Amino acid sequence: MHFPITAIASILHRISGIILFLLIPFLLWMLQSSLSSEQGFDDLSQFLSGFWIKSFLWLCFAAFIYHALAGVRHLFMDIGIGEEIRGSKIAIGIVVVLTAILLILVGVWLW
Amino acid sequence: MVTVSQRGYMDWLIQRFSAVYMFLCVVALAVFFIKHPDLNYFEWQNLFSSLSTKVIAAVFVLSLLMHTWIGIWTVITDYVKIGLLRLILNVFILFALVGFFFAALLILWSV
Protein backbone atom coordinates (compact mmCIF):
# COMPACT_ATOMS: atom_id res chain seq x y z
CA MET A 1 0.00 0.00 0.00
CA HIS A 2 1.19 3.47 -0.80
CA PHE A 3 0.11 6.37 1.38
CA PRO A 4 0.43 9.98 0.30
CA ILE A 5 2.97 12.01 2.26
CA THR A 6 0.22 14.19 3.78
CA ALA A 7 -1.48 11.08 5.23
CA ILE A 8 1.81 9.91 6.74
CA ALA A 9 2.44 13.39 8.22
CA SER A 10 -1.07 13.36 9.70
CA ILE A 11 -0.81 9.88 11.22
CA LEU A 12 2.61 10.74 12.71
CA HIS A 13 1.06 13.86 14.25
CA ARG A 14 -1.54 11.63 15.91
CA ILE A 15 0.91 8.92 17.00
CA SER A 16 3.33 11.50 18.46
CA GLY A 17 0.39 13.12 20.27
CA ILE A 18 -0.60 9.83 21.90
CA ILE A 19 3.04 9.16 22.85
CA LEU A 20 3.18 12.61 24.50
CA PHE A 21 -0.01 11.81 26.43
CA LEU A 22 1.60 8.58 27.67
CA LEU A 23 4.67 10.57 28.75
CA ILE A 24 2.70 12.89 31.06
CA PRO A 25 3.12 10.62 34.16
CA PHE A 26 6.87 10.47 33.49
CA LEU A 27 7.03 14.27 33.20
CA LEU A 28 5.05 14.69 36.42
CA TRP A 29 7.38 12.28 38.18
CA MET A 30 10.41 14.26 36.96
CA LEU A 31 8.83 17.56 38.02
CA GLN A 32 8.06 16.21 41.49
CA SER A 33 11.48 14.60 41.98
CA SER A 34 13.35 17.67 40.77
CA LEU A 35 11.42 20.01 43.07
CA SER A 36 11.09 17.77 46.15
CA SER A 37 14.56 18.46 47.61
CA GLU A 38 18.17 18.99 46.64
CA GLN A 39 18.71 15.26 47.11
CA GLY A 40 15.76 14.51 44.83
CA PHE A 41 17.10 16.90 42.19
CA ASP A 42 20.58 15.37 42.30
CA ASP A 43 19.20 11.83 42.22
CA LEU A 44 17.14 12.71 39.15
CA SER A 45 20.15 14.37 37.45
CA GLN A 46 22.13 11.22 38.14
CA PHE A 47 19.34 9.02 36.77
CA LEU A 48 18.97 11.14 33.61
CA SER A 49 22.68 11.07 32.85
CA GLY A 50 22.75 7.42 31.74
CA PHE A 51 23.20 6.64 28.06
CA TRP A 52 19.97 4.67 27.59
CA ILE A 53 17.83 7.16 29.46
CA LYS A 54 19.33 9.96 27.38
CA SER A 55 18.47 8.01 24.24
CA PHE A 56 14.95 7.60 25.59
CA LEU A 57 14.73 11.34 26.34
CA TRP A 58 15.96 12.09 22.85
CA LEU A 59 13.12 9.97 21.40
CA CYS A 60 10.67 11.85 23.66
CA PHE A 61 12.03 15.11 22.24
CA ALA A 62 11.59 13.67 18.73
CA ALA A 63 7.90 13.04 19.43
CA PHE A 64 7.46 16.49 20.97
CA ILE A 65 9.34 18.48 18.32
CA TYR A 66 7.61 16.72 15.43
CA HIS A 67 4.21 17.17 17.09
CA ALA A 68 4.84 20.87 17.79
CA LEU A 69 6.12 21.68 14.31
CA ALA A 70 3.38 19.68 12.59
CA GLY A 71 1.01 21.72 14.76
CA VAL A 72 2.59 24.96 13.54
CA ARG A 73 2.01 23.66 9.98
CA HIS A 74 -1.67 23.28 10.89
CA LEU A 75 -1.77 26.91 12.05
CA PHE A 76 -0.30 27.99 8.72
CA MET A 77 -2.89 25.92 6.88
CA ASP A 78 -5.61 27.60 8.97
CA ILE A 79 -4.59 30.95 7.49
CA GLY A 80 -4.42 29.42 4.01
CA ILE A 81 -0.68 28.82 3.63
CA GLY A 82 0.47 25.43 2.32
CA GLU A 83 -3.00 24.05 1.80
CA GLU A 84 -2.79 22.90 -1.81
CA ILE A 85 -0.95 19.69 -2.75
CA ARG A 86 2.35 21.21 -3.80
CA GLY A 87 2.44 23.69 -0.93
CA SER A 88 1.64 20.97 1.60
CA LYS A 89 4.52 18.82 0.35
CA ILE A 90 6.91 21.75 0.75
CA ALA A 91 5.50 22.48 4.22
CA ILE A 92 5.95 18.86 5.31
CA GLY A 93 9.51 18.99 3.98
CA ILE A 94 10.15 22.09 6.11
CA VAL A 95 8.66 20.36 9.18
CA VAL A 96 10.88 17.29 8.68
CA VAL A 97 14.05 19.34 8.10
CA LEU A 98 13.41 21.61 11.11
CA THR A 99 12.62 18.58 13.28
CA ALA A 100 15.93 16.99 12.23
CA ILE A 101 17.92 20.18 12.93
CA LEU A 102 16.32 20.69 16.34
CA LEU A 103 16.88 17.02 17.22
CA ILE A 104 20.57 17.35 16.42
CA LEU A 105 20.72 20.42 18.70
CA VAL A 106 18.86 18.53 21.45
CA GLY A 107 21.35 15.67 21.02
CA VAL A 108 24.26 18.10 21.45
CA TRP A 109 22.57 19.58 24.53
CA LEU A 110 21.87 16.15 26.06
CA TRP A 111 25.34 14.67 25.47
CA MET B 1 -27.12 20.78 14.51
CA VAL B 2 -26.21 24.31 15.47
CA THR B 3 -24.95 23.25 18.90
CA VAL B 4 -22.93 20.41 17.35
CA SER B 5 -21.15 22.72 14.94
CA GLN B 6 -20.57 25.29 17.69
CA ARG B 7 -18.93 22.64 19.82
CA GLY B 8 -16.69 21.71 16.92
CA TYR B 9 -15.74 25.34 16.49
CA MET B 10 -14.99 25.73 20.21
CA ASP B 11 -12.83 22.57 20.12
CA TRP B 12 -11.00 23.90 17.07
CA LEU B 13 -10.37 27.22 18.81
CA ILE B 14 -9.28 25.68 22.14
CA GLN B 15 -6.98 23.26 20.34
CA ARG B 16 -5.15 26.11 18.65
CA PHE B 17 -4.98 28.59 21.52
CA SER B 18 -3.83 25.93 23.99
CA ALA B 19 -1.20 24.81 21.46
CA VAL B 20 0.18 28.31 20.96
CA TYR B 21 0.24 28.94 24.72
CA MET B 22 2.06 25.69 25.46
CA PHE B 23 4.46 26.32 22.57
CA LEU B 24 5.43 29.71 24.06
CA CYS B 25 5.85 28.18 27.52
CA VAL B 26 8.13 25.44 26.16
CA VAL B 27 10.21 28.03 24.28
CA ALA B 28 10.52 30.05 27.52
CA LEU B 29 11.58 26.92 29.42
CA ALA B 30 14.10 26.05 26.70
CA VAL B 31 15.57 29.57 27.02
CA PHE B 32 15.80 29.04 30.80
CA PHE B 33 17.68 25.75 30.29
CA ILE B 34 20.05 27.34 27.77
CA LYS B 35 20.73 30.22 30.19
CA HIS B 36 21.45 27.73 33.00
CA PRO B 37 23.71 25.08 31.45
CA ASP B 38 24.73 23.71 34.87
CA LEU B 39 21.33 23.96 36.45
CA ASN B 40 21.21 23.24 40.18
CA TYR B 41 18.37 22.63 42.61
CA PHE B 42 18.31 26.19 43.97
CA GLU B 43 17.97 27.88 40.57
CA TRP B 44 15.29 25.37 39.59
CA GLN B 45 13.44 25.62 42.90
CA ASN B 46 13.70 29.41 42.75
CA LEU B 47 12.00 29.46 39.35
CA PHE B 48 9.03 27.44 40.59
CA SER B 49 8.75 29.21 43.94
CA SER B 50 7.52 32.43 42.33
CA LEU B 51 3.78 32.94 42.08
CA SER B 52 3.97 34.00 38.42
CA THR B 53 5.67 30.72 37.45
CA LYS B 54 3.04 28.77 39.38
CA VAL B 55 0.18 30.56 37.64
CA ILE B 56 1.80 30.29 34.19
CA ALA B 57 2.44 26.58 34.83
CA ALA B 58 -1.11 26.05 36.12
CA VAL B 59 -2.54 27.58 32.93
CA PHE B 60 -0.12 25.36 30.99
CA VAL B 61 -1.46 22.27 32.72
CA LEU B 62 -5.05 23.38 32.05
CA SER B 63 -4.14 23.93 28.39
CA LEU B 64 -2.54 20.48 28.29
CA LEU B 65 -5.67 18.93 29.80
CA MET B 66 -7.98 20.51 27.19
CA HIS B 67 -5.60 20.05 24.25
CA THR B 68 -5.00 16.38 25.02
CA TRP B 69 -8.67 15.70 25.66
CA ILE B 70 -9.75 17.19 22.31
CA GLY B 71 -6.88 15.52 20.44
CA ILE B 72 -7.37 12.02 21.85
CA TRP B 73 -11.15 12.30 21.66
CA THR B 74 -10.76 13.02 17.92
CA VAL B 75 -8.41 10.07 17.40
CA ILE B 76 -10.65 7.68 19.37
CA THR B 77 -13.74 8.89 17.49
CA ASP B 78 -11.98 8.27 14.17
CA TYR B 79 -10.64 4.79 14.85
CA VAL B 80 -12.76 3.09 17.52
CA LYS B 81 -16.01 2.10 15.87
CA ILE B 82 -17.51 0.09 18.74
CA GLY B 83 -19.65 2.49 20.77
CA LEU B 84 -19.14 0.95 24.21
CA LEU B 85 -15.37 0.61 23.79
CA ARG B 86 -15.19 4.21 22.58
CA LEU B 87 -17.10 5.37 25.65
CA ILE B 88 -14.90 3.38 28.05
CA LEU B 89 -11.71 4.68 26.41
CA ASN B 90 -12.91 8.28 26.47
CA VAL B 91 -13.94 8.08 30.12
CA PHE B 92 -10.62 6.44 31.02
CA ILE B 93 -8.65 9.16 29.20
CA LEU B 94 -10.70 11.92 30.79
CA PHE B 95 -10.20 10.56 34.32
CA ALA B 96 -6.49 10.07 33.67
CA LEU B 97 -6.16 13.64 32.40
CA VAL B 98 -8.05 15.14 35.34
CA GLY B 99 -5.83 13.08 37.65
CA PHE B 100 -2.69 14.39 35.93
CA PHE B 101 -4.08 17.91 36.18
CA PHE B 102 -4.54 17.75 39.95
CA ALA B 103 -1.23 15.94 40.45
CA ALA B 104 0.51 18.76 38.58
CA LEU B 105 -1.23 21.45 40.65
CA LEU B 106 -0.31 19.70 43.92
CA ILE B 107 3.32 19.42 42.83
CA LEU B 108 3.43 23.09 41.80
CA TRP B 109 1.85 24.28 45.04
CA SER B 110 4.12 22.16 47.20
CA VAL B 111 7.14 24.23 46.12
CSV table of C-alpha atoms in Angstrom, one decimal:
chain,number,residue,atom,x,y,z
A,1,MET,CA,0.0,0.0,0.0
A,2,HIS,CA,1.2,3.5,-0.8
A,3,PHE,CA,0.1,6.4,1.4
A,4,PRO,CA,0.4,10.0,0.3
A,5,ILE,CA,3.0,12.0,2.3
A,6,THR,CA,0.2,14.2,3.8
A,7,ALA,CA,-1.5,11.1,5.2
A,8,ILE,CA,1.8,9.9,6.7
A,9,ALA,CA,2.4,13.4,8.2
A,10,SER,CA,-1.1,13.4,9.7
A,11,ILE,CA,-0.8,9.9,11.2
A,12,LEU,CA,2.6,10.7,12.7
A,13,HIS,CA,1.1,13.9,14.2
A,14,ARG,CA,-1.5,11.6,15.9
A,15,ILE,CA,0.9,8.9,17.0
A,16,SER,CA,3.3,11.5,18.5
A,17,GLY,CA,0.4,13.1,20.3
A,18,ILE,CA,-0.6,9.8,21.9
A,19,ILE,CA,3.0,9.2,22.9
A,20,LEU,CA,3.2,12.6,24.5
A,21,PHE,CA,0.0,11.8,26.4
A,22,LEU,CA,1.6,8.6,27.7
A,23,LEU,CA,4.7,10.6,28.8
A,24,ILE,CA,2.7,12.9,31.1
A,25,PRO,CA,3.1,10.6,34.2
A,26,PHE,CA,6.9,10.5,33.5
A,27,LEU,CA,7.0,14.3,33.2
A,28,LEU,CA,5.1,14.7,36.4
A,29,TRP,CA,7.4,12.3,38.2
A,30,MET,CA,10.4,14.3,37.0
A,31,LEU,CA,8.8,17.6,38.0
A,32,GLN,CA,8.1,16.2,41.5
A,33,SER,CA,11.5,14.6,42.0
A,34,SER,CA,13.4,17.7,40.8
A,35,LEU,CA,11.4,20.0,43.1
A,36,SER,CA,11.1,17.8,46.1
A,37,SER,CA,14.6,18.5,47.6
A,38,GLU,CA,18.2,19.0,46.6
A,39,GLN,CA,18.7,15.3,47.1
A,40,GLY,CA,15.8,14.5,44.8
A,41,PHE,CA,17.1,16.9,42.2
A,42,ASP,CA,20.6,15.4,42.3
A,43,ASP,CA,19.2,11.8,42.2
A,44,LEU,CA,17.1,12.7,39.1
A,45,SER,CA,20.1,14.4,37.5
A,46,GLN,CA,22.1,11.2,38.1
A,47,PHE,CA,19.3,9.0,36.8
A,48,LEU,CA,19.0,11.1,33.6
A,49,SER,CA,22.7,11.1,32.9
A,50,GLY,CA,22.8,7.4,31.7
A,51,PHE,CA,23.2,6.6,28.1
A,52,TRP,CA,20.0,4.7,27.6
A,53,ILE,CA,17.8,7.2,29.5
A,54,LYS,CA,19.3,10.0,27.4
A,55,SER,CA,18.5,8.0,24.2
A,56,PHE,CA,14.9,7.6,25.6
A,57,LEU,CA,14.7,11.3,26.3
A,58,TRP,CA,16.0,12.1,22.9
A,59,LEU,CA,13.1,10.0,21.4
A,60,CYS,CA,10.7,11.8,23.7
A,61,PHE,CA,12.0,15.1,22.2
A,62,ALA,CA,11.6,13.7,18.7
A,63,ALA,CA,7.9,13.0,19.4
A,64,PHE,CA,7.5,16.5,21.0
A,65,ILE,CA,9.3,18.5,18.3
A,66,TYR,CA,7.6,16.7,15.4
A,67,HIS,CA,4.2,17.2,17.1
A,68,ALA,CA,4.8,20.9,17.8
A,69,LEU,CA,6.1,21.7,14.3
A,70,ALA,CA,3.4,19.7,12.6
A,71,GLY,CA,1.0,21.7,14.8
A,72,VAL,CA,2.6,25.0,13.5
A,73,ARG,CA,2.0,23.7,10.0
A,74,HIS,CA,-1.7,23.3,10.9
A,75,LEU,CA,-1.8,26.9,12.0
A,76,PHE,CA,-0.3,28.0,8.7
A,77,MET,CA,-2.9,25.9,6.9
A,78,ASP,CA,-5.6,27.6,9.0
A,79,ILE,CA,-4.6,30.9,7.5
A,80,GLY,CA,-4.4,29.4,4.0
A,81,ILE,CA,-0.7,28.8,3.6
A,82,GLY,CA,0.5,25.4,2.3
A,83,GLU,CA,-3.0,24.1,1.8
A,84,GLU,CA,-2.8,22.9,-1.8
A,85,ILE,CA,-0.9,19.7,-2.7
A,86,ARG,CA,2.4,21.2,-3.8
A,87,GLY,CA,2.4,23.7,-0.9
A,88,SER,CA,1.6,21.0,1.6
A,89,LYS,CA,4.5,18.8,0.3
A,90,ILE,CA,6.9,21.7,0.8
A,91,ALA,CA,5.5,22.5,4.2
A,92,ILE,CA,6.0,18.9,5.3
A,93,GLY,CA,9.5,19.0,4.0
A,94,ILE,CA,10.2,22.1,6.1
A,95,VAL,CA,8.7,20.4,9.2
A,96,VAL,CA,10.9,17.3,8.7
A,97,VAL,CA,14.1,19.3,8.1
A,98,LEU,CA,13.4,21.6,11.1
A,99,THR,CA,12.6,18.6,13.3
A,100,ALA,CA,15.9,17.0,12.2
A,101,ILE,CA,17.9,20.2,12.9
A,102,LEU,CA,16.3,20.7,16.3
A,103,LEU,CA,16.9,17.0,17.2
A,104,ILE,CA,20.6,17.4,16.4
A,105,LEU,CA,20.7,20.4,18.7
A,106,VAL,CA,18.9,18.5,21.4
A,107,GLY,CA,21.3,15.7,21.0
A,108,VAL,CA,24.3,18.1,21.4
A,109,TRP,CA,22.6,19.6,24.5
A,110,LEU,CA,21.9,16.1,26.1
A,111,TRP,CA,25.3,14.7,25.5
B,1,MET,CA,-27.1,20.8,14.5
B,2,VAL,CA,-26.2,24.3,15.5
B,3,THR,CA,-25.0,23.2,18.9
B,4,VAL,CA,-22.9,20.4,17.3
B,5,SER,CA,-21.1,22.7,14.9
B,6,GLN,CA,-20.6,25.3,17.7
B,7,ARG,CA,-18.9,22.6,19.8
B,8,GLY,CA,-16.7,21.7,16.9
B,9,TYR,CA,-15.7,25.3,16.5
B,10,MET,CA,-15.0,25.7,20.2
B,11,ASP,CA,-12.8,22.6,20.1
B,12,TRP,CA,-11.0,23.9,17.1
B,13,LEU,CA,-10.4,27.2,18.8
B,14,ILE,CA,-9.3,25.7,22.1
B,15,GLN,CA,-7.0,23.3,20.3
B,16,ARG,CA,-5.1,26.1,18.6
B,17,PHE,CA,-5.0,28.6,21.5
B,18,SER,CA,-3.8,25.9,24.0
B,19,ALA,CA,-1.2,24.8,21.5
B,20,VAL,CA,0.2,28.3,21.0
B,21,TYR,CA,0.2,28.9,24.7
B,22,MET,CA,2.1,25.7,25.5
B,23,PHE,CA,4.5,26.3,22.6
B,24,LEU,CA,5.4,29.7,24.1
B,25,CYS,CA,5.9,28.2,27.5
B,26,VAL,CA,8.1,25.4,26.2
B,27,VAL,CA,10.2,28.0,24.3
B,28,ALA,CA,10.5,30.1,27.5
B,29,LEU,CA,11.6,26.9,29.4
B,30,ALA,CA,14.1,26.1,26.7
B,31,VAL,CA,15.6,29.6,27.0
B,32,PHE,CA,15.8,29.0,30.8
B,33,PHE,CA,17.7,25.8,30.3
B,34,ILE,CA,20.0,27.3,27.8
B,35,LYS,CA,20.7,30.2,30.2
B,36,HIS,CA,21.5,27.7,33.0
B,37,PRO,CA,23.7,25.1,31.4
B,38,ASP,CA,24.7,23.7,34.9
B,39,LEU,CA,21.3,24.0,36.5
B,40,ASN,CA,21.2,23.2,40.2
B,41,TYR,CA,18.4,22.6,42.6
B,42,PHE,CA,18.3,26.2,44.0
B,43,GLU,CA,18.0,27.9,40.6
B,44,TRP,CA,15.3,25.4,39.6
B,45,GLN,CA,13.4,25.6,42.9
B,46,ASN,CA,13.7,29.4,42.8
B,47,LEU,CA,12.0,29.5,39.3
B,48,PHE,CA,9.0,27.4,40.6
B,49,SER,CA,8.8,29.2,43.9
B,50,SER,CA,7.5,32.4,42.3
B,51,LEU,CA,3.8,32.9,42.1
B,52,SER,CA,4.0,34.0,38.4
B,53,THR,CA,5.7,30.7,37.4
B,54,LYS,CA,3.0,28.8,39.4
B,55,VAL,CA,0.2,30.6,37.6
B,56,ILE,CA,1.8,30.3,34.2
B,57,ALA,CA,2.4,26.6,34.8
B,58,ALA,CA,-1.1,26.1,36.1
B,59,VAL,CA,-2.5,27.6,32.9
B,60,PHE,CA,-0.1,25.4,31.0
B,61,VAL,CA,-1.5,22.3,32.7
B,62,LEU,CA,-5.0,23.4,32.1
B,63,SER,CA,-4.1,23.9,28.4
B,64,LEU,CA,-2.5,20.5,28.3
B,65,LEU,CA,-5.7,18.9,29.8
B,66,MET,CA,-8.0,20.5,27.2
B,67,HIS,CA,-5.6,20.1,24.3
B,68,THR,CA,-5.0,16.4,25.0
B,69,TRP,CA,-8.7,15.7,25.7
B,70,ILE,CA,-9.7,17.2,22.3
B,71,GLY,CA,-6.9,15.5,20.4
B,72,ILE,CA,-7.4,12.0,21.8
B,73,TRP,CA,-11.2,12.3,21.7
B,74,THR,CA,-10.8,13.0,17.9
B,75,VAL,CA,-8.4,10.1,17.4
B,76,ILE,CA,-10.7,7.7,19.4
B,77,THR,CA,-13.7,8.9,17.5
B,78,ASP,CA,-12.0,8.3,14.2
B,79,TYR,CA,-10.6,4.8,14.8
B,80,VAL,CA,-12.8,3.1,17.5
B,81,LYS,CA,-16.0,2.1,15.9
B,82,ILE,CA,-17.5,0.1,18.7
B,83,GLY,CA,-19.7,2.5,20.8
B,84,LEU,CA,-19.1,1.0,24.2
B,85,LEU,CA,-15.4,0.6,23.8
B,86,ARG,CA,-15.2,4.2,22.6
B,87,LEU,CA,-17.1,5.4,25.7
B,88,ILE,CA,-14.9,3.4,28.1
B,89,LEU,CA,-11.7,4.7,26.4
B,90,ASN,CA,-12.9,8.3,26.5
B,91,VAL,CA,-13.9,8.1,30.1
B,92,PHE,CA,-10.6,6.4,31.0
B,93,ILE,CA,-8.7,9.2,29.2
B,94,LEU,CA,-10.7,11.9,30.8
B,95,PHE,CA,-10.2,10.6,34.3
B,96,ALA,CA,-6.5,10.1,33.7
B,97,LEU,CA,-6.2,13.6,32.4
B,98,VAL,CA,-8.1,15.1,35.3
B,99,GLY,CA,-5.8,13.1,37.6
B,100,PHE,CA,-2.7,14.4,35.9
B,101,PHE,CA,-4.1,17.9,36.2
B,102,PHE,CA,-4.5,17.8,40.0
B,103,ALA,CA,-1.2,15.9,40.4
B,104,ALA,CA,0.5,18.8,38.6
B,105,LEU,CA,-1.2,21.4,40.7
B,106,LEU,CA,-0.3,19.7,43.9
B,107,ILE,CA,3.3,19.4,42.8
B,108,LEU,CA,3.4,23.1,41.8
B,109,TRP,CA,1.8,24.3,45.0
B,110,SER,CA,4.1,22.2,47.2
B,111,VAL,CA,7.1,24.2,46.1
